[in-house]
Coordinates of C-alpha atoms in Angstrom, one line a residue:
X215 CA 88.3 37.5 17.6
X216 CA 84.5 37.7 17.4
X217 CA 82.3 39.8 19.3
X218 CA 81.0 36.9 21.3
X219 CA 84.6 35.9 22.2
X220 CA 85.3 39.4 23.3
X221 CA 82.3 39.5 25.6
X222 CA 83.1 36.1 27.0
X223 CA 86.7 37.2 27.7
X224 CA 85.4 40.3 29.5
X225 CA 83.1 38.2 31.6
X226 CA 85.8 35.8 32.6
X227 CA 88.2 38.7 33.5
X228 CA 85.5 40.4 35.6
X229 CA 84.8 37.1 37.5
X230 CA 88.4 36.9 38.6
X231 CA 89.3 37.9 42.2
X232 CA 91.5 41.1 42.4
X233 CA 95.0 40.4 43.6
X234 CA 95.5 40.7 47.4
X235 CA 97.6 43.7 48.2
X236 CA 100.9 43.0 49.8
X237 CA 101.3 44.2 53.4
X238 CA 103.5 47.3 53.6
X239 CA 106.6 46.7 55.7
X240 CA 107.3 49.5 58.1
X241 CA 110.8 50.3 59.3
X242 CA 111.5 49.0 62.8
X243 CA 110.7 51.4 65.6
X244 CA 113.9 52.7 67.2
X245 CA 114.3 51.9 70.9
X246 CA 113.6 54.7 73.3
X247 CA 116.6 56.1 75.1
X248 CA 116.8 58.6 78.0
X249 CA 118.8 61.7 77.3
X250 CA 120.6 63.3 80.2
X251 CA 120.0 67.1 80.1
X252 CA 122.7 69.4 81.4
X253 CA 121.5 71.8 84.1
X254 CA 121.7 75.5 83.1
X255 CA 124.7 76.9 85.0
X256 CA 123.6 80.2 86.2
X257 CA 124.8 82.4 89.0
X258 CA 122.3 83.5 91.6
X259 CA 123.6 86.5 93.6
X260 CA 122.4 87.4 97.1
X261 CA 123.4 90.6 99.0
X262 CA 124.5 89.5 102.5
X263 CA 125.2 92.9 104.1
X264 CA 125.6 96.6 103.4
X265 CA 127.4 99.1 105.7
X266 CA 127.6 102.8 105.3
X267 CA 130.5 105.0 106.5
X268 CA 130.3 108.8 106.1
X269 CA 133.4 110.6 104.6
X270 CA 135.3 112.9 107.0
X271 CA 133.7 116.0 105.4
X272 CA 130.2 114.4 105.5
X273 CA 129.5 115.0 101.8
X274 CA 129.8 111.4 100.7
X275 CA 128.9 108.0 102.0
X276 CA 131.2 105.0 101.5
X277 CA 129.1 101.8 101.1
X278 CA 130.7 98.4 101.6
X279 CA 129.0 95.1 101.3
X280 CA 129.2 91.4 100.6
X281 CA 127.4 89.3 98.1
X282 CA 127.3 85.5 97.7
X283 CA 126.8 83.3 94.6
X284 CA 124.1 80.8 95.6
X285 CA 123.7 79.6 92.0
X286 CA 125.3 76.7 90.1
X287 CA 127.4 78.7 87.7
X288 CA 130.2 81.3 88.1
X289 CA 129.9 85.0 87.2
X290 CA 132.1 86.3 84.4
X291 CA 131.0 89.9 84.5
X292 CA 129.7 91.4 87.7
X293 CA 127.9 94.7 87.9
X294 CA 126.6 96.1 91.1
X295 CA 124.4 99.2 91.2
X296 CA 123.4 101.1 94.3
X297 CA 120.6 103.6 94.5
X298 CA 119.8 105.9 97.4
X299 CA 116.0 106.2 97.7
X300 CA 113.7 108.6 99.6
X301 CA 110.6 107.7 101.7
X302 CA 108.6 107.5 98.5
X303 CA 111.0 105.0 96.9
X304 CA 112.2 107.7 94.4
X305 CA 115.9 107.5 93.5
X306 CA 117.8 110.5 94.8
X307 CA 121.4 109.3 94.1
X308 CA 123.1 106.3 92.6
X309 CA 126.6 104.8 92.0
X310 CA 128.1 101.7 90.5
X311 CA 130.0 99.6 93.1
X312 CA 133.4 98.1 92.4
X313 CA 133.5 94.4 93.3
X314 CA 136.8 92.8 94.6
X315 CA 136.6 90.4 91.7
X316 CA 134.6 89.8 88.5
X317 CA 134.5 86.0 88.8
X318 CA 132.5 84.6 91.7
X319 CA 132.3 80.8 91.8
X320 CA 129.3 79.0 93.2
X321 CA 129.3 79.2 97.0
X322 CA 131.9 82.0 97.1
X323 CA 131.5 85.5 98.5
X324 CA 132.9 88.8 97.2
X325 CA 133.1 92.3 98.7
X326 CA 132.2 95.5 97.0
X327 CA 132.6 99.2 97.6
X328 CA 130.9 102.4 96.3
X329 CA 131.0 106.0 97.2
X330 CA 127.7 107.9 96.9
X331 CA 126.5 111.4 97.6
X332 CA 125.3 112.0 101.2
X333 CA 121.8 113.3 100.5
X334 CA 119.7 114.1 103.6
X335 CA 116.5 112.8 101.9
X336 CA 118.0 109.3 101.5
X337 CA 116.0 106.9 103.6
X338 CA 117.3 103.6 102.2
X339 CA 119.6 102.0 99.7
X340 CA 118.7 99.5 96.9
X341 CA 121.5 97.2 95.8
X342 CA 121.2 95.3 92.5
X343 CA 123.9 92.8 91.5
X344 CA 123.9 91.3 88.0
X345 CA 126.3 88.5 87.0
X346 CA 126.7 87.1 83.5

């Protein structure tokens, strides 16, 4: 091949159109679907009442109360703590109450009892119920 033929071949090649790129085919878009989410089943405990009865010797107070599960899930472990507090909200005595059952279904009530020291500085009681 001569130099002239080579140059002529290069000119012819450069005059050609470049090939048109093929369109890229994308995978089909999946159809959207709604997913139903389960609600979290948690208990929500509310103290309904609390009554105090002094022991015959006056040294202890028997506290009885009722709580209700207003949540959407049952309790499996129920812990009820009672604190006696003074006028400054400082804890002066405490006790763990014993519930009548550990499992409280939604909408059910349960009673609890605790015995606590009868301290003259006790102005009020704070009750905390935790259900898991």
